[in-house]
Backbone as a ProteinNet text record, in pm:
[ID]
protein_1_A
[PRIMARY]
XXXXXXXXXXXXXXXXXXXXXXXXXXXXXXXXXXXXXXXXXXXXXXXXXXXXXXXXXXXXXXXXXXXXXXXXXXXXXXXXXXXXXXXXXXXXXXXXXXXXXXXXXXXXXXXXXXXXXXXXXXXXXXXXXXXXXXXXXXXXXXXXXXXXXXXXXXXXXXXXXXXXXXXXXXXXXXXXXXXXXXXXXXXXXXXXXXXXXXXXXXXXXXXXXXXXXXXXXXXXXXXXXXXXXXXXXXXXXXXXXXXXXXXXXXXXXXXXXXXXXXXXXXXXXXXXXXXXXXXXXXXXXXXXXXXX
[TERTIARY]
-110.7	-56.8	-85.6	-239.5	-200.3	-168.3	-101.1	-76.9	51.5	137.5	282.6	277.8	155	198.7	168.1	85.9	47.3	193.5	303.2	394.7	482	509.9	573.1	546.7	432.4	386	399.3	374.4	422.7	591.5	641.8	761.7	863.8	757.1	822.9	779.6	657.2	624.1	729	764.3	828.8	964.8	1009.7	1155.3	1153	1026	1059.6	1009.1	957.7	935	1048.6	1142.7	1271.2	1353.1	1320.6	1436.5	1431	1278	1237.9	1291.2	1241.4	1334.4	1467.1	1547.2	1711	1708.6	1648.3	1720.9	1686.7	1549.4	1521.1	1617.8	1659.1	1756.4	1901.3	1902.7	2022.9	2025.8	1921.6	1972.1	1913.2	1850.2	1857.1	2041.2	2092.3	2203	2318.3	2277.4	2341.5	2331.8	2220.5	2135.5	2069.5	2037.2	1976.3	1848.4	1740.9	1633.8	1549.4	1418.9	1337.5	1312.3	1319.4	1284.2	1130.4	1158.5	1025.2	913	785.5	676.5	646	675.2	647.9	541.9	572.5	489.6	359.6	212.2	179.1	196.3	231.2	220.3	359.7	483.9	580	564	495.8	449.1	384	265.7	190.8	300.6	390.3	488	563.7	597.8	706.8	634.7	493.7	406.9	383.4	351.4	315.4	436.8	569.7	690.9	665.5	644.9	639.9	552.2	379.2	303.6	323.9	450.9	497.1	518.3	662.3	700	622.5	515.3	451.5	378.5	334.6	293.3	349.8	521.3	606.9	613.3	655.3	656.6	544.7	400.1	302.4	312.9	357	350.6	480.7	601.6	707	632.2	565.3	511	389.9	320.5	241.3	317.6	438.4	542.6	570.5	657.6	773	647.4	581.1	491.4	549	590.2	629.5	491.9	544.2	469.3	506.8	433.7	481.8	385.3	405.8	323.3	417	350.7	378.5	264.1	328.8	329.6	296.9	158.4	196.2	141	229	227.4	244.2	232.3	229.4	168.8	160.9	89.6	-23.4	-141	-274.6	-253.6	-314.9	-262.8	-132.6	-56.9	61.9	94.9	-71.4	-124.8	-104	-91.6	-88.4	-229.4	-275.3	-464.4	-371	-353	-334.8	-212.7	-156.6	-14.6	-43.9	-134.8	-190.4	-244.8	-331.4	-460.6	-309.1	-265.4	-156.7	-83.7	-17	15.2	-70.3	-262.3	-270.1	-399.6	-379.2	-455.3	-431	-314.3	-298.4	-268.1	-288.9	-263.3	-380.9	-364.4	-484.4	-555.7	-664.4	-682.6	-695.8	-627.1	-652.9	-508.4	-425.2	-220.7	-224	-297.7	-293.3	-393.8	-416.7	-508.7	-468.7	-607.2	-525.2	-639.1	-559	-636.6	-627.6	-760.4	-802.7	-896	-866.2	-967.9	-1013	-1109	-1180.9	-1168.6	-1237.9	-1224.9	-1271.5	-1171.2	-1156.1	-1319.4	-1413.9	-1513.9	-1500	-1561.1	-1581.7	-1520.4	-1563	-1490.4	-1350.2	-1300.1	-1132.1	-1072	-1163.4	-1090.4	-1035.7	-1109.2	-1069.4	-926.7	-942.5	-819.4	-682	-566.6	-445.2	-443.4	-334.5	-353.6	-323.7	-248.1	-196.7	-253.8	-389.9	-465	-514.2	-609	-684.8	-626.7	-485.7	-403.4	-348.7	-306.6	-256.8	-333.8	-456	-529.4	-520.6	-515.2	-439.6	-377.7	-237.8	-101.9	-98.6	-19.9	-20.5	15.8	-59.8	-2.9	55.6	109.6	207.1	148.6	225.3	198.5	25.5	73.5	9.1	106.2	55.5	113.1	46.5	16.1	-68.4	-33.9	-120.4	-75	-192.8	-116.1	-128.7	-198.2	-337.5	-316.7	-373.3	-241.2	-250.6	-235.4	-169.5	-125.3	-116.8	-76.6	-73.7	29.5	68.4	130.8	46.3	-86.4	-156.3	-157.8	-77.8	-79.5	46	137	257.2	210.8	107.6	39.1	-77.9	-153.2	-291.9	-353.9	-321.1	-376.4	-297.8	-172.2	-113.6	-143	-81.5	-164.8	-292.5	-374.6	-524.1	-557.4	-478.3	-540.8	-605.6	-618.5	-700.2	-620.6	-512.9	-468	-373.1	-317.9	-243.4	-115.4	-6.9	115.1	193.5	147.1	243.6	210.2	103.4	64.1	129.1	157.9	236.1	350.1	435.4	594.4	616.8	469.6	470.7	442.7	434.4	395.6	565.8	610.9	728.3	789	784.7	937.5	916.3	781.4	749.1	731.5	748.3	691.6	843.6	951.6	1086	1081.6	1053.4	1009.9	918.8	819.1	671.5	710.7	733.6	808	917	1017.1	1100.8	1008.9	939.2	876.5	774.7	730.5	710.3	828.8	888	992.2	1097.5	1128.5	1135.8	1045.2	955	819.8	855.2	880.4	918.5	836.4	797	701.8	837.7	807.2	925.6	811.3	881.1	763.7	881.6	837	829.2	712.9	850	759.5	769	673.6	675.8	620.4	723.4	648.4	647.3	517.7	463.9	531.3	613.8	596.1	563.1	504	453.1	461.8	505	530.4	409.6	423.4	275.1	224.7	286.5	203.3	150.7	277.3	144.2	6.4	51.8	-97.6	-214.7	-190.7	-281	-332.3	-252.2	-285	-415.6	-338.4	-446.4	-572.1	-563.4	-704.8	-762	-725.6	-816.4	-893.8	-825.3	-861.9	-1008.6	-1000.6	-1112.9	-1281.9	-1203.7	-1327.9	-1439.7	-1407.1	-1543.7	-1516.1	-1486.1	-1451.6	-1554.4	-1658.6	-1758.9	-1697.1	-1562.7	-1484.1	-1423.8	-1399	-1265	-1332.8	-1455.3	-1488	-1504.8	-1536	-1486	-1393.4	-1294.4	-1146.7	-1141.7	-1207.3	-1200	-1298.3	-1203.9	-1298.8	-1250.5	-1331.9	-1343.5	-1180.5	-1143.3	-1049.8	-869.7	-928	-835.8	-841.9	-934	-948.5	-887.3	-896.2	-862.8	-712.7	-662.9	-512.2	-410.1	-503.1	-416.6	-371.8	-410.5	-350.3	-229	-197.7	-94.2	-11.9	53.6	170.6	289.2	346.5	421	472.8	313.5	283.2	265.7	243.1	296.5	438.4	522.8	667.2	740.6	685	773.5	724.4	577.2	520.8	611.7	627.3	686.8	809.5	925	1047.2	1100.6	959.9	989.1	955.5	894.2	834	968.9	1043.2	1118.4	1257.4	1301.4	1416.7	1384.2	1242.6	1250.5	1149.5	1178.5	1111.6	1200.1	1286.2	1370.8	1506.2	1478	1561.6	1606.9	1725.4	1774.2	1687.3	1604.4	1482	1393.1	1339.1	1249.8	1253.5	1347.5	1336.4	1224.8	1269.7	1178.7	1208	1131.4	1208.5	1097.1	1116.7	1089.1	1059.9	936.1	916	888.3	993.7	910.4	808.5	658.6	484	470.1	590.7	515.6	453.8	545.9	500.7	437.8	319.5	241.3	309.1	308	335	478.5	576	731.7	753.5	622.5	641.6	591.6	534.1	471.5	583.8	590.8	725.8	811.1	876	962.7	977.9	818.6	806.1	773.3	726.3	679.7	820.3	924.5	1060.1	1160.7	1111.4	1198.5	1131.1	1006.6	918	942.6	994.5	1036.6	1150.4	1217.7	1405.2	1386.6	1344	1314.8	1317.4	1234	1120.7	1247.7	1279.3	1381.2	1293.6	1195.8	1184.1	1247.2	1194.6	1264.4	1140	1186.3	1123.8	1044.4	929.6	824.8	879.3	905.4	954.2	817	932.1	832.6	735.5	632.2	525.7	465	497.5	396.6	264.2	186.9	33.6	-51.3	-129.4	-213	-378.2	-463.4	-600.1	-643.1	-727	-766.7	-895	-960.5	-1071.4	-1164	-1246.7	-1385.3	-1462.9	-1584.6	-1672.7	-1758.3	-1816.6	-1907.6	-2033.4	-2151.8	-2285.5	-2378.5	-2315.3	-2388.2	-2517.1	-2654.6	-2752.1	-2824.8	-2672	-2740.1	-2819.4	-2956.3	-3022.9	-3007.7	-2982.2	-3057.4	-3197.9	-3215.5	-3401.8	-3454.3	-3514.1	-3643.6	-3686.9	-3592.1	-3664.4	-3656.5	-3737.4	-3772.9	-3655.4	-3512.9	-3439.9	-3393.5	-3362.9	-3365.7	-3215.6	-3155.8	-3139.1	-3073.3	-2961.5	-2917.8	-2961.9	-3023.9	-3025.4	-2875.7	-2836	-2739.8	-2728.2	-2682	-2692.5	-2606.2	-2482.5	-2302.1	-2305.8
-4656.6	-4528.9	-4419.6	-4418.8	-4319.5	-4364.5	-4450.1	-4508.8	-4426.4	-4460.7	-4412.6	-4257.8	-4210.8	-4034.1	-3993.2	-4060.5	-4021.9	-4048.3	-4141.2	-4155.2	-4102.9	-4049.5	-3934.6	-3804.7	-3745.8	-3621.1	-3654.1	-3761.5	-3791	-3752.5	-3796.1	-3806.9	-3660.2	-3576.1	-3441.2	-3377	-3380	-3353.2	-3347.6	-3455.8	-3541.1	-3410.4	-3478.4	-3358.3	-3236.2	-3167.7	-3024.2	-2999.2	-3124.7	-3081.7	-3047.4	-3155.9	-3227.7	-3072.7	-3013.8	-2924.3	-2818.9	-2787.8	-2651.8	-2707.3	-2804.8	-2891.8	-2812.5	-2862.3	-2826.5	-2705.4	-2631.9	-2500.3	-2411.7	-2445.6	-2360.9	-2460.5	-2582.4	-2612.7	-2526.4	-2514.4	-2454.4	-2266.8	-2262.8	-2127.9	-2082.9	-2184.6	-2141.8	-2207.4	-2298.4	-2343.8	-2207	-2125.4	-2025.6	-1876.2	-1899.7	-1793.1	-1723.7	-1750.9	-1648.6	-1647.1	-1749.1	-1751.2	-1645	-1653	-1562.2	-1565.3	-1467.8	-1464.6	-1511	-1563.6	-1594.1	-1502.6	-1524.5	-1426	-1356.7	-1278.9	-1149.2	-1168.8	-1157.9	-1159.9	-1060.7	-1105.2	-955.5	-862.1	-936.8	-824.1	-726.6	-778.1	-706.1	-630.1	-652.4	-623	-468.7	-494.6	-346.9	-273.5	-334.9	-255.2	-178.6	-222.6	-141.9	-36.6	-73.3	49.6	153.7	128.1	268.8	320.5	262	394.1	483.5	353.7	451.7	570	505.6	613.3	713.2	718.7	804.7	944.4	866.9	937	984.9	930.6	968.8	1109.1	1122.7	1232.8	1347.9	1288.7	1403.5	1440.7	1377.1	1408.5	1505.5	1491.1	1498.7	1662.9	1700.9	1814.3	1911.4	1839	1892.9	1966.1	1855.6	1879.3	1999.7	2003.4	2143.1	2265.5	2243.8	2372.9	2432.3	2328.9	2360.6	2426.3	2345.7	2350.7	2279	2125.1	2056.3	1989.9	1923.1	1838.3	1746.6	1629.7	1502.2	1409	1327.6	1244.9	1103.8	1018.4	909.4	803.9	667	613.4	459.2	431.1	254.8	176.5	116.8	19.6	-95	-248.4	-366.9	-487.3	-608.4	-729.6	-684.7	-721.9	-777.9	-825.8	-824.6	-882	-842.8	-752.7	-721.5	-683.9	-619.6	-531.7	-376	-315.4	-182.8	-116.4	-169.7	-103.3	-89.5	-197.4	-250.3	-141.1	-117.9	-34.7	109.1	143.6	286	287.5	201.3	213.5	212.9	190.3	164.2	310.2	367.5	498.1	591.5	610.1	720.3	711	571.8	560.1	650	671.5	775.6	929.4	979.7	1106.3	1193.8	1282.4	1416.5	1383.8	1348.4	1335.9	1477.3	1565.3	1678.9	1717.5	1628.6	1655	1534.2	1415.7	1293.3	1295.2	1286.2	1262.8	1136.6	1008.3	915.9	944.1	876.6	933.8	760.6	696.5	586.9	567.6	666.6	678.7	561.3	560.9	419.2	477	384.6	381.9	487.4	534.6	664	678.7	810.9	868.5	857.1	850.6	922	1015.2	1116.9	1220.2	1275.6	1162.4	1171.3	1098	1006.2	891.8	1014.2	1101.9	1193.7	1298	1340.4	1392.8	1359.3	1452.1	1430.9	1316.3	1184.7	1061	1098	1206.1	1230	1364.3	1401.6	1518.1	1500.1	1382.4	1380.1	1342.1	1277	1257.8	1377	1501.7	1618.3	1695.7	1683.7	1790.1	1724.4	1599.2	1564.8	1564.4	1624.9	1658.9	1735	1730.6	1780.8	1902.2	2039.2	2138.7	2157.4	2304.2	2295.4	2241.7	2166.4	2087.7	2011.2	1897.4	1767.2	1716.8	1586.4	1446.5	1373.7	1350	1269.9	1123.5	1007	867.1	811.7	789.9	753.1	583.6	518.1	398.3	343.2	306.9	303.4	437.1	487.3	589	594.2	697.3	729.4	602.5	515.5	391.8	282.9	284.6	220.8	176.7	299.7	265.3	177	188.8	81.1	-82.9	-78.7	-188	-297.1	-244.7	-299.9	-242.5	-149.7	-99.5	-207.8	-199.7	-281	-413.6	-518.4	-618.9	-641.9	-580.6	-600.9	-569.2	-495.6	-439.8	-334.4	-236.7	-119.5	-3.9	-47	75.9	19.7	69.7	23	68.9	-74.7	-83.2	66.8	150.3	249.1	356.1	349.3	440	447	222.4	276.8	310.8	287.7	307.9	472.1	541.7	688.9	727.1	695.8	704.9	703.3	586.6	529.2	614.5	675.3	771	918	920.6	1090.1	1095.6	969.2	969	1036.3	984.4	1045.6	1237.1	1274.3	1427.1	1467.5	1396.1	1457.4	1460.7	1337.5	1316.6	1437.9	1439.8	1567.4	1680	1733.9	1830.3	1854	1771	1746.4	1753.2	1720.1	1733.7	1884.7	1922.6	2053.5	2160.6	2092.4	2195.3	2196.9	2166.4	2145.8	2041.3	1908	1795.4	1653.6	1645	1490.1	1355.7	1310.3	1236.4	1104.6	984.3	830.6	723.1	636.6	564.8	414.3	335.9	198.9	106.4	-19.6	-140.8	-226.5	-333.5	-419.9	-578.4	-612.6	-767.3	-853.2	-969.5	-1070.3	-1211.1	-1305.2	-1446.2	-1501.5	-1618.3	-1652	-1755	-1843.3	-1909.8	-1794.6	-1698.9	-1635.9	-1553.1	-1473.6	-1430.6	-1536.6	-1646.4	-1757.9	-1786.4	-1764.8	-1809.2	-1730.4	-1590.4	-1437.1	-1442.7	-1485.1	-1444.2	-1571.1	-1691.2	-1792.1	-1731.7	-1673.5	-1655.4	-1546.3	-1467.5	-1385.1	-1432.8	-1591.4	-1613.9	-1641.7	-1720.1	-1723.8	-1644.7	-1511.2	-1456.2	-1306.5	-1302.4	-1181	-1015.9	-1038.4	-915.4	-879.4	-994.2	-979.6	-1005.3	-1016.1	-1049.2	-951.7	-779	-708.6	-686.4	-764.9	-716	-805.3	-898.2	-1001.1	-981.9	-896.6	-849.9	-933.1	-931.7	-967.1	-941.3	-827	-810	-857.6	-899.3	-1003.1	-1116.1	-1177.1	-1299.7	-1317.3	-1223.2	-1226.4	-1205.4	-1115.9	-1056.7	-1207.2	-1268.3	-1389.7	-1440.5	-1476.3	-1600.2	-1521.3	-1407.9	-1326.6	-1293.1	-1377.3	-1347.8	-1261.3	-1349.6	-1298.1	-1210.5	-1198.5	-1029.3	-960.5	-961.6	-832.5	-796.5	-950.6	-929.8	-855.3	-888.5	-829.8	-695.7	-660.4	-478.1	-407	-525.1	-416.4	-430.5	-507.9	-470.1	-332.1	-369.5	-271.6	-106.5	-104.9	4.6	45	-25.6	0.6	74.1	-23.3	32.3	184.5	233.7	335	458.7	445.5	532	533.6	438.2	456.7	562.5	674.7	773.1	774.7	880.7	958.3	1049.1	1089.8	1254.7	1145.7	1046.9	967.2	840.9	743	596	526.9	430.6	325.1	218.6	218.9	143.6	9	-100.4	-269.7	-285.3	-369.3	-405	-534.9	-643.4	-773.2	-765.1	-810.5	-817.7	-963.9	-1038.4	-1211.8	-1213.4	-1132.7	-1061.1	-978.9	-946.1	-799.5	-754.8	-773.8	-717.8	-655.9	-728.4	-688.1	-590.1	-599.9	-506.6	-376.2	-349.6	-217.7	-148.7	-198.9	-151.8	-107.1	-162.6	-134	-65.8	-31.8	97.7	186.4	168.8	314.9	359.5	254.1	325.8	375	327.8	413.6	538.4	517.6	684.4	717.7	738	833.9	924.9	798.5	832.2	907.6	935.9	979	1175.8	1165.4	1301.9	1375.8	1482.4	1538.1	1615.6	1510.9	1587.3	1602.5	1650.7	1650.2	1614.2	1580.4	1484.8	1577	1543.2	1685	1702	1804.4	1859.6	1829.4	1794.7	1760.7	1871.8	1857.2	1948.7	1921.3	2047.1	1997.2	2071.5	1952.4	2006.4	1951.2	2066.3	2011.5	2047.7	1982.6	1996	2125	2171	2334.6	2271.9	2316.4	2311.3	2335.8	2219.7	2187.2	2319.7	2358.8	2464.2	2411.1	2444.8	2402.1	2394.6	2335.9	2274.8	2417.8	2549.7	2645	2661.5	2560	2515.8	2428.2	2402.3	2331.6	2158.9	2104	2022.1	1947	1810.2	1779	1776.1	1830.5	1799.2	1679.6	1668.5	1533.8	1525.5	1474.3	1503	1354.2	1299.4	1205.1	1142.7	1109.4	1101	977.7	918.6	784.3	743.6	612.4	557.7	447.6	448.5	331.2	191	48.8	-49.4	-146.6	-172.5	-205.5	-359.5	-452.1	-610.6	-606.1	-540	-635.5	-474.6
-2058.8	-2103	-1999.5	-1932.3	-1857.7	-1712.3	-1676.8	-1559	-1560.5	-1681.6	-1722.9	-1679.3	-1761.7	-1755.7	-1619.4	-1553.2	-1400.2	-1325.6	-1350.3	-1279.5	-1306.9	-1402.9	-1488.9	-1404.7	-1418.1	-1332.2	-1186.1	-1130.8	-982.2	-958.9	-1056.3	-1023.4	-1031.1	-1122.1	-1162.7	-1032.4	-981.9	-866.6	-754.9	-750.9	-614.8	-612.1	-743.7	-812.6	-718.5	-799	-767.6	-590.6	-541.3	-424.5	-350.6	-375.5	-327.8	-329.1	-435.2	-520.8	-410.5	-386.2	-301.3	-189.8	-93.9	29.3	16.2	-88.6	-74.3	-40	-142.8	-124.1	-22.7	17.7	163	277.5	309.4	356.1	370.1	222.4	166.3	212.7	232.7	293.6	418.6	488.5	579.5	685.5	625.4	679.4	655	520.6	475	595.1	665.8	713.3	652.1	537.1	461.7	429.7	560.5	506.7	537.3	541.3	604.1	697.7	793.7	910.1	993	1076.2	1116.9	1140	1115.4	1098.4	1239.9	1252.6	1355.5	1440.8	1559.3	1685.1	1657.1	1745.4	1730.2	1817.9	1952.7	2038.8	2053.6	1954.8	1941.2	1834.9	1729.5	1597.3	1668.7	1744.3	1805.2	1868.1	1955.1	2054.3	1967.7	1814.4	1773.1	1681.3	1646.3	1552.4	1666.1	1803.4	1885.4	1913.4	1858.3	1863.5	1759	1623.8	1478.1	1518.3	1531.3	1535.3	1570.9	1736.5	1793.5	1667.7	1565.1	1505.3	1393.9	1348.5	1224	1277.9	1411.4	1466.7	1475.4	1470.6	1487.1	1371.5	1235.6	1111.8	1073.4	1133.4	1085.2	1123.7	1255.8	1298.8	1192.5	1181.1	1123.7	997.8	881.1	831.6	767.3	873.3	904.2	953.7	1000.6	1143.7	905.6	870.2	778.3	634.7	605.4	516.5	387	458.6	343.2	287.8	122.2	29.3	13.7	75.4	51.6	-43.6	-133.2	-184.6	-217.1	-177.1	-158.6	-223.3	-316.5	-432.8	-369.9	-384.8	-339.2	-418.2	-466.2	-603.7	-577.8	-644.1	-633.6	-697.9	-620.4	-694.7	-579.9	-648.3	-583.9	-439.4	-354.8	-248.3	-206.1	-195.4	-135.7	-50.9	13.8	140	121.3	-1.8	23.6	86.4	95.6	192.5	322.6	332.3	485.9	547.1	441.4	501	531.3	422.3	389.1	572.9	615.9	712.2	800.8	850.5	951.4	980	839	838.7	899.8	797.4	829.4	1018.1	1034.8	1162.5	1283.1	1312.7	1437.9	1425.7	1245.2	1200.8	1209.7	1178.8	1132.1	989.4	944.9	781.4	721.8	797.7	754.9	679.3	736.4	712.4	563.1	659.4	548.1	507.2	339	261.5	161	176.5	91.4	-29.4	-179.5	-271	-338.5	-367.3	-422.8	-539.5	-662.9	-733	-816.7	-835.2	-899.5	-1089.3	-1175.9	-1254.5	-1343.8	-1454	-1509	-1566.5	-1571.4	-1655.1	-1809.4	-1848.7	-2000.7	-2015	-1940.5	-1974.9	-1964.5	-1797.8	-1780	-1855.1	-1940.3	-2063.6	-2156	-2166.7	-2274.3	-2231.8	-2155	-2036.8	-2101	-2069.7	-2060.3	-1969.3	-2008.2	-1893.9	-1750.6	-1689.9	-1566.1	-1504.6	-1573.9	-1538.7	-1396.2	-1425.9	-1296.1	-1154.7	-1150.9	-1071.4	-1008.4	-1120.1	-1047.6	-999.2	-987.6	-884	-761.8	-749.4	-591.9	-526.1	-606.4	-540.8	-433.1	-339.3	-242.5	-219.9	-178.7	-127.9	-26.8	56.6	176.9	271.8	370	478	454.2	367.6	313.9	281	337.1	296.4	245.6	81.5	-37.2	-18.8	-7.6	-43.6	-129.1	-242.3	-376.9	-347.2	-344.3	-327.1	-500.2	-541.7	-670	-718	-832.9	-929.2	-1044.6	-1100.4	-1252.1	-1314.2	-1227	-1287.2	-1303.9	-1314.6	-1346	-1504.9	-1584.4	-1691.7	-1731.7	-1658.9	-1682.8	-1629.7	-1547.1	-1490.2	-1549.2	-1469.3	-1466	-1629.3	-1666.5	-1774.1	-1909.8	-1914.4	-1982.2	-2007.8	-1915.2	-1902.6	-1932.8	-1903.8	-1929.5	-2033.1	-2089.5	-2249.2	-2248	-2129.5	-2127.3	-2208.5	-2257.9	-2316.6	-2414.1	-2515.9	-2658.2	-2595.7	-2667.3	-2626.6	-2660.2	-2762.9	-2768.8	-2660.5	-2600.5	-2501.3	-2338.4	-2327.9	-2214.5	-2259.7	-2355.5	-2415.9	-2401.4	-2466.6	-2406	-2280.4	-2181.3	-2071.6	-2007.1	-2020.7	-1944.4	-2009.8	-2112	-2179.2	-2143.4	-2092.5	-2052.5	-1875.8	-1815.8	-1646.6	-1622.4	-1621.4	-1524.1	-1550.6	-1674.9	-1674.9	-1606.6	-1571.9	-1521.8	-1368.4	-1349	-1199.2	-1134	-1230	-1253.9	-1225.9	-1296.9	-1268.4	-1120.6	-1063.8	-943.7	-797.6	-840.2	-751.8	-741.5	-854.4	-896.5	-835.2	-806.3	-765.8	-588.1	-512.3	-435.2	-330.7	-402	-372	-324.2	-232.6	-215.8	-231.8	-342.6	-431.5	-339.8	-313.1	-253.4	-302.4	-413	-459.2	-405.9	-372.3	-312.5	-405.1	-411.2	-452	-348	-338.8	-271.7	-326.6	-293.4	-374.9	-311.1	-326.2	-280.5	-382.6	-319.2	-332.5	-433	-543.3	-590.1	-491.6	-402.7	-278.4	-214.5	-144.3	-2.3	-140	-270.5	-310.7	-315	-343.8	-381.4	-273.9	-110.9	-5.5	46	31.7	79.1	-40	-189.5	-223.4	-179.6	-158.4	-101.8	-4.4	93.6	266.8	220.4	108.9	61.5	37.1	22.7	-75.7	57.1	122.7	211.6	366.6	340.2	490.9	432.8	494	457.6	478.4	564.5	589.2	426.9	408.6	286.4	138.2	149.2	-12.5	-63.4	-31.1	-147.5	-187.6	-145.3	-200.8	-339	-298	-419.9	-590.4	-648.3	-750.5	-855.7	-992.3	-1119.6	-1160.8	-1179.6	-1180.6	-1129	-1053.3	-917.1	-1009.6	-1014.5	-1090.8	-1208.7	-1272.3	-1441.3	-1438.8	-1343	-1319.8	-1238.4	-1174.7	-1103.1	-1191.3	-1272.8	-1390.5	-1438.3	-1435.7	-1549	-1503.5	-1394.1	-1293.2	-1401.1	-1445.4	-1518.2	-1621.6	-1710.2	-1740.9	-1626.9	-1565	-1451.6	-1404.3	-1432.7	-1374.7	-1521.1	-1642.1	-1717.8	-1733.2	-1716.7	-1679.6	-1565	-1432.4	-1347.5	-1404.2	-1400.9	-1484.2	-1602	-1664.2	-1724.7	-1738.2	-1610	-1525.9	-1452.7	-1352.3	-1301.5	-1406	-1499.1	-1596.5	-1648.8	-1662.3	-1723.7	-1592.7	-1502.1	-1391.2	-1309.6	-1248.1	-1087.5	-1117.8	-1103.9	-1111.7	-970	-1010.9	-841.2	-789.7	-857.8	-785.9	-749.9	-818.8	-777.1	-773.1	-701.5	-732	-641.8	-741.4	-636.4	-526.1	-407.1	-292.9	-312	-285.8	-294	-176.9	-147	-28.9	-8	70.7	54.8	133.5	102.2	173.6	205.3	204.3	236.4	400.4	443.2	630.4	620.7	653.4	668.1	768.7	906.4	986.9	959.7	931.3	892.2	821.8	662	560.5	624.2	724	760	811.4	916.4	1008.4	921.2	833.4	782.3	631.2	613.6	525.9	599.8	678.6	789.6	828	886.7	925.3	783	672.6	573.1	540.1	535	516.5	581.5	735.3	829.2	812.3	777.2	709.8	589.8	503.1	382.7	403.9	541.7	588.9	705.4	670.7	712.3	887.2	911	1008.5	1180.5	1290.4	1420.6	1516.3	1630.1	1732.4	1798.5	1815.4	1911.5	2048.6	2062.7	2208.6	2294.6	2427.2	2538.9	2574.6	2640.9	2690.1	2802.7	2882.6	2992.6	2987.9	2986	2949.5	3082.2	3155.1	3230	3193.1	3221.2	3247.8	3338.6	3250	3327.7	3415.9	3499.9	3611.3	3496.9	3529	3457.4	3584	3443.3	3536.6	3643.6	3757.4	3807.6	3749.5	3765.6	3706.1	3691.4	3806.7	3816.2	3757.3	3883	3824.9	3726.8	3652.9	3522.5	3545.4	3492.4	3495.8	3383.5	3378.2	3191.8	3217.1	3101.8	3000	3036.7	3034.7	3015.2	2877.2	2782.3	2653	2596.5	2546.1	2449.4	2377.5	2402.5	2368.7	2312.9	2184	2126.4	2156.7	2287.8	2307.1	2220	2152.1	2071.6	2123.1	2102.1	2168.6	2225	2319.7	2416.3	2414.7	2299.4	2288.7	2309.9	2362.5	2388.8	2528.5
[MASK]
++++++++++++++++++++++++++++++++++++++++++++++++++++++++++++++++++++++++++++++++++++++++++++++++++++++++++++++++++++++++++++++++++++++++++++++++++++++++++++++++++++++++++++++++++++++++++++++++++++++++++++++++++++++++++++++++++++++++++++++++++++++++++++++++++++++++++++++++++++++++++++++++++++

């Protein structure tokens, strides 16, 4: 008997291997597969154009005294860290501020749900990135049970007004989802478990949320039907490529940002002063130790 069911499950196996075979056959003969995973050293060549431009934005930004806040949402593993660090690496953290708040107080439990989120909004010339947002409650909160089903139903029926009202305000709100494949997530939290760089990413939470793929697909679905407006929709990002998905949210956040290209400058170096006498001290001075 269980010789039977083992050849039974072999054979369903075999099936669906066969099945996936075809159809990635089937489209890549179509052209329609995925593109091959991105070089790195073309991957860097085409971020030091972006950066170019995120600099320019960054300045437009401060010249105009726009408000930008920007929304990065997703599955676990989708790389929104990774995208955030990419954006605000060659900026001012004074233009970009990213906002990552950890888990609500006692006392913000008590709070209007979207209180503590709006003191982060961005004033003139700031650019806010949201890693994770007040959609936590259409999310992670849902799924998990941190909050009662009629609470997100109120949430999702009051966010396109609130949003509204943000944008009204004169804020250009950009919201992003991350998606990612259940092989490559399964692939990336593996790579967590024994790499000492990557194990705080790997929380309790991660764990408990992996299993619930699909409560998350019917949370985001139904996040999307009742939030992707015209003042504020939402743009999709496939993350199975890190490198691909950056580029190519960094080049739609550009497109988004009505800004213009920094005029050339000619800047030279003024004459360093002469030493006029000056000595260093002899002072007791602690020396970092020098092993590399």
């Amino acid at each position: 008997m269980a010789k039977k069911k083992k050849k039974k499950k072999d054979e369903r196996n075999r099936d669906d291997a066969e099945s996936r075979a075809s159809s990635s056959a089937a489209g890549e003969e179509a052209g329609v597969g995925p593109p091959p995973k991105m070089k790195r050293k073309e991957y860097e060549r085409q971020m030091r154009i972006l950066h170019g431009e995120l600099v320019a934005m960054q300045e437009w930004v401060k010249d105009s005294g726009a408000k930008v806040c920007v929304v990065f949402e997703g599955r676990d593993t989708a790389g929104k860290g990774g995208t955030i660090k990419r954006i605000t690496e060659r900026v001012s953290p004074r233009v970009f501020r990213v906002v990552a708040l950890p888990t609500p107080t006692e006392r913000e439990k008590t709070q209007m749900y979207v209180q503590r989120y709006v003191q982060h909004f961005p004033a003139a010339a700031e650019v806010v990135i949201f890693d994770r947002s007040w959609y936590n409650r259409a999310g992670v909160e849902r799924v998990m049970g941190f909050c009662q089903p009629e609470q997100t139903e109120r949430f999702l029926e009051l966010a396109p007004a609130f949003e509204k009202a943000m944008t009204d305000s004169g804020i250009l709100l950009l919201k992003y989802w991350l998606e990612v494949s259940p092989d490559e997530q399964t692939r990336r939290l593996k790579s967590r478990i024994n790499d000492p760089r990557k194990i705080w990413k790997l929380s309790p939470m991660d764990l408990k949320s992996y299993s619930r793929w699909y409560d998350y697909s019917r949370a985001r679905d139904a996040m999307f039907a009742a939030t992707d407006t015209a003042y504020a929709p939402w743009y999709i990002a496939d993350a199975d490529d890190k490198k691909r998905a950056r580029l190519n949210i960094i080049s739609h956040l550009l497109s988004q940002v009505p800004y213009k290209p920094l005029a050339n400058r000619d800047i030279k170096l003024p004459r360093r002063q002469q030493p006029d006498g000056y000595v260093p001290p002899e002072l007791p001075l602690r020396h970092i130790p020098t092993p590399f």
